[in-house]
Short mmCIF file of C-alpha atoms in Angstrom, two decimals:
data_model
loop_
_atom_site.label_atom_id
_atom_site.label_comp_id
_atom_site.label_asym_id
_atom_site.label_seq_id
_atom_site.Cartn_x
_atom_site.Cartn_y
_atom_site.Cartn_z
CA MET W 1 -53.23 -7.17 4.30
CA THR W 2 -53.84 -9.81 1.68
CA THR W 3 -56.92 -11.58 0.49
CA PRO W 4 -56.79 -15.34 -0.09
CA ASP W 5 -56.86 -15.13 -3.87
CA TRP W 6 -53.64 -13.16 -4.11
CA PRO W 7 -50.95 -15.55 -5.27
CA LEU W 8 -47.40 -15.68 -4.05
CA PHE W 9 -44.60 -14.35 -6.27
CA GLU W 10 -40.88 -14.97 -5.96
CA VAL W 11 -38.74 -11.88 -6.43
CA PHE W 12 -35.38 -11.77 -8.22
CA ILE W 13 -33.25 -8.64 -8.34
CA ARG W 14 -30.31 -7.59 -10.50
CA SER W 15 -28.30 -5.43 -8.13
CA ARG W 16 -26.38 -3.65 -10.88
CA SER W 17 -25.96 -4.00 -14.58
CA GLY W 18 -23.65 -6.86 -15.51
CA LEU W 19 -24.72 -9.05 -12.58
CA GLU W 20 -27.30 -11.82 -12.63
CA HIS W 21 -30.76 -11.63 -11.04
CA LYS W 22 -30.74 -13.16 -7.58
CA HIS W 23 -33.61 -14.49 -5.49
CA VAL W 24 -34.35 -12.11 -2.61
CA GLY W 25 -37.69 -13.25 -1.21
CA SER W 26 -41.36 -13.37 -1.99
CA LEU W 27 -44.57 -11.40 -1.71
CA HIS W 28 -48.29 -11.60 -2.42
CA ALA W 29 -49.83 -9.56 -5.23
CA VAL W 30 -52.93 -9.60 -7.32
CA ASP W 31 -50.97 -9.87 -10.56
CA ALA W 32 -47.45 -9.58 -11.94
CA ARG W 33 -47.71 -5.83 -12.43
CA MET W 34 -48.60 -5.26 -8.78
CA ALA W 35 -45.93 -7.77 -7.75
CA LEU W 36 -43.29 -5.65 -9.53
CA GLU W 37 -44.43 -2.48 -7.78
CA HIS W 38 -44.56 -4.17 -4.40
CA ALA W 39 -41.15 -5.76 -5.01
CA ARG W 40 -39.75 -2.30 -5.67
CA ASP W 41 -41.22 -0.98 -2.40
CA VAL W 42 -40.34 -4.00 -0.27
CA TYR W 43 -36.95 -5.02 -1.66
CA THR W 44 -35.31 -1.93 -3.19
CA ARG W 45 -35.85 0.94 -0.74
CA ARG W 46 -32.10 1.62 -0.80
CA LEU W 47 -31.39 1.30 -4.53
CA GLU W 48 -30.62 -2.41 -4.18
CA GLY W 49 -31.53 -3.08 -7.79
CA VAL W 50 -31.66 -1.91 -11.39
CA SER W 51 -34.00 -4.66 -12.60
CA ILE W 52 -36.62 -6.92 -11.02
CA TRP W 53 -38.10 -10.24 -12.12
CA VAL W 54 -41.16 -11.71 -10.46
CA ALA W 55 -42.47 -15.22 -11.07
CA ARG W 56 -45.50 -17.01 -9.68
CA SER W 57 -44.18 -19.35 -6.97
CA SER W 58 -46.46 -22.08 -8.26
CA ASP W 59 -44.69 -21.88 -11.64
CA ILE W 60 -41.31 -22.74 -10.15
CA ALA W 61 -40.28 -26.37 -10.30
CA ALA W 62 -37.64 -27.29 -7.75
CA SER W 63 -35.46 -30.34 -7.20
CA ASP W 64 -36.39 -32.38 -4.16
CA PRO W 65 -33.93 -31.97 -1.27
CA LEU W 66 -34.61 -35.55 -0.13
CA ASP W 67 -33.34 -36.83 -3.50
CA ALA W 68 -30.42 -34.42 -3.70
CA ASP W 69 -27.75 -37.12 -3.21
CA ALA W 70 -29.01 -39.27 -6.07
CA PHE W 71 -29.91 -36.30 -8.23
CA PHE W 72 -26.44 -34.76 -8.16
CA GLU W 73 -24.60 -38.08 -8.02
CA PRO W 74 -23.64 -38.18 -11.76
CA ALA W 75 -21.18 -35.31 -11.29
CA ARG W 76 -19.60 -36.70 -8.14
CA ASP W 77 -16.99 -39.03 -9.72
CA LYS W 78 -15.94 -36.78 -12.59
CA VAL W 79 -13.01 -34.94 -11.09
CA TYR W 80 -11.42 -34.84 -14.55
CA ARG W 81 -13.77 -31.95 -15.31
CA HIS W 82 -11.56 -29.74 -13.15
CA PRO W 83 -8.26 -28.29 -14.43
CA THR W 84 -6.41 -29.35 -11.27
CA PHE W 85 -6.95 -33.02 -12.25
CA TYR W 86 -4.11 -32.75 -14.80
CA ALA W 87 -0.49 -32.75 -13.62
CA ILE W 88 1.58 -30.49 -15.87
CA PRO W 89 5.32 -29.93 -15.26
CA GLU W 90 6.28 -26.59 -13.65
CA GLU W 91 8.39 -25.50 -16.61
CA VAL W 92 5.46 -25.52 -19.00
CA LYS W 93 4.04 -22.00 -18.97
CA ASN W 94 0.75 -20.44 -19.99
CA LEU W 95 -1.33 -23.57 -19.51
CA MET J 1 -40.02 -18.48 -1.04
CA TYR J 2 -41.02 -21.77 -2.66
CA THR J 3 -43.96 -22.19 -0.35
CA GLN J 4 -46.35 -23.64 -2.88
CA GLY J 5 -46.51 -27.38 -2.46
CA LEU J 6 -45.06 -27.06 1.01
CA ASP J 7 -48.36 -27.72 2.70
CA SER J 8 -48.49 -31.23 1.33
CA LEU J 9 -44.81 -31.74 2.00
CA GLY J 10 -45.20 -30.66 5.60
CA LYS J 11 -48.06 -33.07 6.11
CA ASP J 12 -46.13 -35.95 4.59
CA CYS J 13 -43.36 -35.28 7.04
CA LEU J 14 -45.72 -35.64 9.96
CA HIS J 15 -46.76 -39.09 8.86
CA THR J 16 -43.33 -40.61 8.32
CA PRO J 17 -43.04 -44.16 9.70
CA ALA J 18 -41.15 -44.26 12.99
CA GLU J 19 -37.93 -45.89 11.70
CA ASP J 20 -37.67 -43.39 8.83
CA ALA J 21 -38.37 -40.52 11.22
CA ALA J 22 -35.43 -41.60 13.38
CA ALA J 23 -33.11 -41.63 10.37
CA LEU J 24 -34.43 -38.28 9.15
CA THR J 25 -34.04 -36.76 12.61
CA ALA J 26 -30.45 -38.01 12.82
CA ARG J 27 -29.73 -36.51 9.42
CA PHE J 28 -31.35 -33.22 10.42
CA ASP J 29 -29.45 -33.05 13.73
CA ALA J 30 -26.15 -33.77 11.98
CA LYS J 31 -26.81 -31.03 9.47
CA VAL J 32 -27.58 -28.48 12.19
CA GLU J 33 -24.48 -29.67 14.07
CA ARG J 34 -22.32 -29.01 10.97
CA ASP J 35 -23.77 -25.47 10.81
CA GLU J 36 -25.47 -26.16 7.51
CA LYS J 37 -28.69 -24.29 6.81
CA ILE J 38 -32.06 -26.01 6.75
CA GLU J 39 -34.10 -24.95 3.72
CA PRO J 40 -37.90 -24.86 3.23
CA LYS J 41 -38.60 -28.11 1.44
CA GLU J 42 -36.28 -30.22 3.56
CA TRP J 43 -37.49 -32.59 6.22
CA MET J 44 -37.49 -31.03 9.68
CA PRO J 45 -38.89 -32.14 13.04
CA ASP J 46 -42.41 -30.92 13.58
CA ALA J 47 -41.43 -29.15 16.81
CA TYR J 48 -38.65 -27.26 14.96
CA ARG J 49 -41.19 -26.12 12.38
CA ARG J 50 -43.66 -25.04 15.08
CA THR J 51 -41.00 -23.17 17.04
CA LEU J 52 -39.93 -21.29 13.92
CA VAL J 53 -43.49 -20.44 12.92
CA ARG J 54 -44.12 -19.10 16.41
CA GLN J 55 -40.91 -17.10 16.61
CA ILE J 56 -40.89 -15.72 13.05
CA SER J 57 -44.57 -14.76 13.12
CA GLN J 58 -44.24 -13.06 16.51
CA HIS J 59 -41.29 -11.21 15.09
CA ALA J 60 -43.30 -10.19 12.01
CA HIS J 61 -46.24 -9.03 14.14
CA SER J 62 -43.83 -6.98 16.27
CA GLU J 63 -42.57 -5.15 13.19
CA ILE J 64 -46.12 -4.39 12.07
CA VAL J 65 -47.40 -3.27 15.48
CA GLY J 66 -44.10 -1.45 15.96
CA MET J 67 -45.13 0.99 13.24
CA LEU J 68 -47.92 2.35 15.46
CA PRO J 69 -46.10 4.09 18.36
CA GLU J 70 -43.79 5.86 15.92
CA GLY J 71 -46.46 6.55 13.32
CA ASN J 72 -48.09 8.57 16.07
CA TRP J 73 -45.35 11.23 15.67
CA ILE J 74 -45.06 11.52 11.88
CA THR J 75 -47.39 14.50 11.67
CA ARG J 76 -45.71 16.17 14.66
CA ALA J 77 -42.02 15.60 13.90
CA PRO J 78 -40.23 18.88 14.69
CA THR J 79 -38.57 19.40 11.28
CA LEU J 80 -39.01 18.24 7.71
CA ARG J 81 -35.76 16.25 8.01
CA ARG J 82 -37.00 14.44 11.10
CA LYS J 83 -40.32 13.76 9.40
CA ALA J 84 -38.69 12.28 6.28
CA VAL J 85 -36.45 10.10 8.46
CA LEU J 86 -39.36 8.90 10.59
CA ILE J 87 -41.45 8.02 7.54
CA ALA J 88 -38.49 6.05 6.12
CA LYS J 89 -38.05 4.23 9.42
CA VAL J 90 -41.73 3.32 9.71
CA GLN J 91 -41.68 2.11 6.07
CA ASP J 92 -38.70 -0.08 6.95
CA GLU J 93 -40.61 -1.64 9.84
CA GLY J 94 -43.45 -2.46 7.44
CA GLY J 95 -40.92 -3.95 5.03
CA HIS J 96 -39.35 -6.02 7.81
CA GLY J 97 -42.78 -7.39 8.66
CA MET J 98 -43.18 -8.41 5.00
CA TYR J 99 -39.77 -10.17 4.86
CA LEU J 100 -40.62 -12.06 8.02
CA TYR J 101 -44.16 -13.07 7.02
CA SER J 102 -42.80 -14.50 3.79
CA ALA J 103 -40.08 -16.38 5.72
CA ALA J 104 -42.79 -17.81 8.01
CA GLU J 105 -44.87 -18.81 4.99
CA THR J 106 -42.07 -21.08 3.76
CA LEU J 107 -42.91 -23.28 6.76
CA GLY J 108 -46.40 -24.02 5.47
CA VAL J 109 -48.56 -21.39 7.18
CA SER J 110 -50.48 -18.88 5.12
CA ARG J 111 -50.27 -15.12 5.38
CA GLU J 112 -54.03 -14.97 6.01
CA GLU J 113 -53.74 -17.29 9.02
CA LEU J 114 -50.94 -15.22 10.52
CA VAL J 115 -52.71 -11.91 10.01
CA ALA J 116 -55.93 -13.40 11.38
CA GLN J 117 -54.10 -14.54 14.54
CA LEU J 118 -52.75 -11.03 15.09
CA LEU J 119 -56.13 -9.39 14.56
CA ALA J 120 -57.90 -11.93 16.78
CA GLY J 121 -55.46 -11.11 19.57
CA THR J 122 -54.26 -14.71 19.84
CA ALA J 123 -50.74 -14.01 18.52
CA LYS J 124 -48.03 -12.39 20.61
CA TYR J 125 -45.84 -9.48 19.60
CA SER J 126 -43.10 -7.66 21.48
CA SER J 127 -44.67 -6.05 24.57
CA ILE J 128 -42.51 -2.96 24.17
CA PHE J 129 -45.01 -1.68 21.60
CA ASN J 130 -47.74 -1.59 24.21
CA TYR J 131 -46.17 1.49 25.78
CA PRO J 132 -47.28 4.93 24.63
CA THR J 133 -45.12 7.56 22.88
CA LEU J 134 -45.92 10.64 24.95
CA THR J 135 -43.32 13.13 23.72
CA TRP J 136 -40.99 13.60 20.76
CA ALA J 137 -38.11 12.36 22.94
CA ASP J 138 -39.80 8.96 22.97
CA ILE J 139 -39.02 8.67 19.26
CA GLY J 140 -35.36 9.21 20.12
CA ALA J 141 -35.51 6.70 22.98
CA ILE J 142 -37.23 4.08 20.81
CA GLY J 143 -34.59 4.32 18.08
CA TRP J 144 -31.71 4.31 20.54
CA LEU J 145 -32.94 1.74 23.08
CA VAL J 146 -35.69 -0.33 21.48
CA ASP J 147 -33.99 -0.66 18.10
CA GLY J 148 -30.67 -1.05 19.90
CA ALA J 149 -32.05 -3.99 21.87
CA ALA J 150 -33.71 -5.39 18.76
CA ILE J 151 -30.42 -5.29 16.82
CA MET J 152 -28.63 -7.06 19.65
CA ASN J 153 -31.29 -9.75 19.58
CA GLN J 154 -31.32 -10.00 15.80
CA ILE J 155 -27.64 -10.09 14.85
CA PRO J 156 -27.18 -13.66 16.16
CA ILE J 157 -30.32 -14.72 14.26
CA CYS J 158 -28.47 -13.89 11.01
CA ARG J 159 -26.67 -17.20 11.75
CA CYS J 160 -29.88 -19.08 12.57
CA SER J 161 -30.09 -22.64 11.24
CA TYR J 162 -33.21 -21.92 9.15
CA GLY J 163 -32.13 -20.36 5.85
CA PRO J 164 -35.07 -18.06 5.02
CA TYR J 165 -35.16 -16.61 8.56
CA ALA J 166 -31.39 -16.05 8.57
CA ARG J 167 -31.51 -14.32 5.18
CA ALA J 168 -34.43 -12.08 6.17
CA MET J 169 -32.49 -11.17 9.29
CA VAL J 170 -29.37 -10.15 7.37
CA ARG J 171 -31.47 -7.72 5.36
CA ILE J 172 -33.23 -6.41 8.47
CA CYS J 173 -30.04 -5.89 10.48
CA ARG J 174 -28.49 -3.94 7.62
CA GLU J 175 -31.46 -1.57 7.69
CA GLU J 176 -31.88 -1.35 11.48
CA SER J 177 -28.57 0.31 12.13
CA PHE J 178 -29.83 3.61 10.70
CA HIS J 179 -32.82 3.32 13.02
CA GLN J 180 -30.65 3.18 16.10
CA ARG J 181 -28.34 5.97 14.98
CA GLN J 182 -31.17 8.36 14.12
CA GLY J 183 -32.64 7.69 17.58
CA PHE J 184 -29.37 8.42 19.31
CA GLU J 185 -29.04 11.60 17.25
CA ILE J 186 -32.46 12.78 18.46
CA MET J 187 -31.44 12.06 22.07
CA MET J 188 -28.12 13.85 21.55
CA THR J 189 -29.85 16.92 20.13
CA LEU J 190 -32.25 17.07 23.07
CA ALA J 191 -29.55 16.33 25.65
CA ARG J 192 -27.51 19.26 24.32
CA GLY J 193 -30.53 21.55 24.17
CA THR J 194 -32.37 23.68 26.72
CA SER J 195 -32.99 22.39 30.23
CA ALA J 196 -36.58 21.59 29.23
CA GLN J 197 -35.29 19.51 26.29
CA ARG J 198 -32.78 17.71 28.54
CA ALA J 199 -35.58 16.95 30.99
CA MET J 200 -37.68 15.57 28.13
CA ALA J 201 -34.82 13.27 27.08
CA GLN J 202 -34.31 12.11 30.68
CA ASP J 203 -38.04 11.45 31.08
CA ALA J 204 -38.05 9.32 27.92
CA LEU J 205 -35.04 7.33 29.15
CA ASN J 206 -36.80 6.85 32.51
CA ARG J 207 -39.85 5.37 30.85
CA TRP J 208 -38.14 3.27 28.14
CA TRP J 209 -35.15 1.84 30.00
CA TRP J 210 -36.81 -1.01 31.88
CA PRO J 211 -39.18 -2.06 29.10
CA SER J 212 -36.12 -2.16 26.77
CA VAL J 213 -34.15 -4.29 29.24
CA MET J 214 -37.15 -6.63 29.41
CA MET J 215 -37.28 -6.95 25.61
CA PHE J 216 -34.79 -9.81 25.83
CA GLY J 217 -37.49 -11.92 27.45
CA PRO J 218 -37.67 -13.77 30.76
CA SER J 219 -34.49 -14.65 32.64
CA ASP J 220 -32.74 -17.85 31.56
CA ALA J 221 -34.09 -19.72 34.56
CA GLN J 222 -37.66 -18.87 33.52
CA SER J 223 -37.35 -19.16 29.75
CA GLN J 224 -39.25 -22.18 28.43
CA HIS J 225 -37.79 -22.32 24.95
CA THR J 226 -34.14 -21.32 25.29
CA ALA J 227 -32.43 -24.70 25.73
CA GLN J 228 -34.11 -26.41 22.79
CA SER J 229 -33.78 -23.35 20.54
CA MET J 230 -30.06 -23.21 21.30
CA ARG J 231 -29.67 -26.90 20.39
CA TRP J 232 -31.42 -26.22 17.10
CA LYS J 233 -29.27 -23.12 16.55
CA ILE J 234 -32.33 -20.94 16.18
CA LYS J 235 -31.00 -19.04 19.14
CA ARG J 236 -27.28 -18.49 19.67
CA PHE J 237 -27.18 -16.66 23.02
CA THR J 238 -29.46 -16.81 26.05
CA ASN J 239 -31.79 -13.96 27.04
CA ASP J 240 -29.61 -12.99 29.98
CA GLU J 241 -26.41 -12.98 27.92
CA LEU J 242 -27.97 -10.65 25.36
CA ARG J 243 -29.47 -8.45 28.07
CA GLN J 244 -26.08 -8.12 29.78
CA HIS J 245 -24.44 -7.18 26.50
CA PHE J 246 -27.12 -4.55 25.86
CA ILE J 247 -26.63 -3.00 29.31
CA ASP J 248 -22.84 -3.04 28.93
CA VAL J 249 -22.88 -1.12 25.64
CA THR J 250 -25.80 1.20 26.43
CA VAL J 251 -24.80 2.57 29.85
CA PRO J 252 -21.69 4.33 28.45
CA GLN J 253 -23.89 5.85 25.72
CA ALA J 254 -26.21 7.26 28.41
CA ASP J 255 -23.13 8.60 30.21
CA PHE J 256 -22.07 10.32 26.99
CA LEU J 257 -25.50 11.98 26.82
CA LYS J 258 -25.12 12.94 30.51
CA LEU J 259 -28.44 11.22 31.17
CA THR J 260 -29.07 8.96 34.16
CA VAL J 261 -30.14 5.34 33.74
CA PRO J 262 -33.12 4.91 36.07
CA ASP J 263 -31.61 2.10 38.12
CA PRO J 264 -30.23 3.08 41.55
CA ASP J 265 -28.50 -0.30 41.89
CA LEU J 266 -26.63 -0.05 38.59
CA ARG J 267 -22.86 -0.28 39.11
CA TRP J 268 -19.74 -1.32 37.27
CA ASP J 269 -18.33 -4.60 38.52
CA GLU J 270 -14.56 -4.53 38.17
CA ALA J 271 -14.24 -8.28 38.81
CA THR J 272 -16.53 -9.41 35.97
CA GLN J 273 -16.00 -6.34 33.75
CA HIS J 274 -19.76 -6.01 33.44
CA TYR J 275 -22.43 -3.67 34.76
CA ARG J 276 -24.58 -5.14 37.50
CA CYS J 277 -28.18 -3.96 37.32
CA GLY J 278 -30.98 -3.91 39.86
CA GLU J 279 -33.88 -6.34 40.11
CA ILE J 280 -36.15 -6.43 37.07
CA ASP J 281 -39.85 -6.09 37.85
CA TRP J 282 -41.06 -9.18 35.99
CA SER J 283 -44.58 -8.73 37.30
CA GLU J 284 -44.87 -5.69 35.03
CA PHE J 285 -43.56 -7.72 32.09
CA ASP J 286 -46.14 -10.46 32.74
CA ARG J 287 -48.89 -7.89 33.03
CA VAL J 288 -48.07 -6.35 29.65
CA VAL J 289 -47.58 -9.73 27.94
CA LYS J 290 -50.96 -10.86 29.22
CA GLY J 291 -52.62 -7.88 27.56
CA HIS J 292 -52.80 -5.36 30.41
CA GLY J 293 -50.14 -2.90 29.27
CA PRO J 294 -51.00 0.75 28.69
CA CYS J 295 -51.76 0.37 24.95
CA ASN J 296 -52.48 -3.31 24.20
CA ARG J 297 -56.11 -2.71 23.30
CA GLU J 298 -55.40 0.47 21.35
CA ARG J 299 -52.72 -1.25 19.23
CA LEU J 300 -54.98 -4.14 18.25
CA GLU J 301 -57.86 -1.80 17.50
CA ALA J 302 -55.57 0.26 15.24
CA ARG J 303 -54.53 -2.89 13.35
CA ARG J 304 -58.11 -4.11 13.04
CA SER J 305 -59.43 -0.82 11.73
CA ALA J 306 -56.51 -0.54 9.27
CA HIS J 307 -57.40 -4.01 8.03
CA GLU J 308 -61.10 -3.19 7.72
CA GLU J 309 -60.59 0.23 6.18
CA GLY J 310 -58.20 -1.27 3.63
CA ARG J 311 -60.61 -3.99 2.61
CA TRP J 312 -62.13 -2.01 -0.28
CA VAL J 313 -58.63 -1.39 -1.70
CA ARG J 314 -57.85 -5.11 -1.71
CA GLU J 315 -61.22 -5.91 -3.23
CA ALA J 316 -60.84 -3.23 -5.89
CA ALA J 317 -57.37 -4.51 -6.79
CA SER J 318 -58.70 -8.07 -7.12
CA ALA J 319 -61.63 -6.91 -9.26
CA TYR J 320 -59.36 -4.81 -11.49
CA ALA J 321 -56.95 -7.70 -11.99
CA ALA J 322 -59.86 -10.02 -12.84
CA LYS J 323 -61.15 -7.51 -15.38
CA ARG J 324 -57.73 -7.19 -16.99
CA ARG J 325 -57.46 -10.98 -17.20
CA THR J 326 -60.86 -11.16 -18.89
CA LEU J 327 -59.96 -8.40 -21.36
CA ALA J 328 -56.65 -10.09 -22.15
CA ALA J 329 -58.40 -13.41 -22.76
CA ALA J 330 -61.02 -11.83 -25.04
#
């Protein structure tokens, strides 16, 4: 089915115009052009998309799940970034 | 699915010092307990990884081999509509194999290894595909019963603890439901047809019923993997629970078709509100699993020759891509 020198590509699909591309899976292809055609055949047999992105898996840098706690820690104590942090009297409207 | 770099990560995990491994295991167990998904690059027990590789790759192989019995009827489908539907269904099975292979690859095995295991005959796939498709009615029976049983097995896996497998399963289940309905429609058409067509439908049910019932795997008492897989939330129901559910929903469908389920001991049990079925012939199941079913050898030969005959296409594609890269660089 594949030969060892065919790299892995991650596939991202925009399901309809106005929405973002979303990761749907991966596949092997000889190059990006073939990856796009295979992605169409494998992931959009029922009109699931209007646009496809493919990216070499080896080109994706990902955060390390083992460090997730420390990595996302800076946002943890900043509840004042949410609107519900501020108490505003009931009678004040449109705020 | 982010597999690159996983190989090294997987190996690191295997060499974690004992005290760290205990902490990591506790963290993993707690996460599974909270119904959170485990994702590819996270630490996971080696046995969990191995179980998933085994299960997902067997599942992928089943989809790929599953194309063969039905592919047999594409050129002989009775109408253009049936032919178009059958081609779409067989394409879906191929697609499902691809989703599953890529889910398995996130665990650190390569596609080449998995394909090589299938072609070498060392990997298992669902034994149901080692039965022949003798008449057109078999295509109806496969969609109705085999895909019906597969869906029943697969719906709980949509909630499996391993993210990539669960997501592949959601996609597959969405597509499978057309497979089952088109099969039932074929059976319905035959069952309402001439007496010869009814007999053909009955014959297909006779041959596919027991193999379909056995698709859920050995009984709970015999199943080696069930308890651990349930703890890990890879599996949500036992083989016998799923089998019972399949029988309960399928028998009334056979009644609707006015076809007879080939089990003289089958009866409705008022007390439990379930059908009670006769003894399953597990010796037949073992025979087929061990490679002595009617079509085991033929299926593997078909896969091997497809792989060999497709070699020049893969080589040509590689050569063409290399040439384009050279031209682009020049």
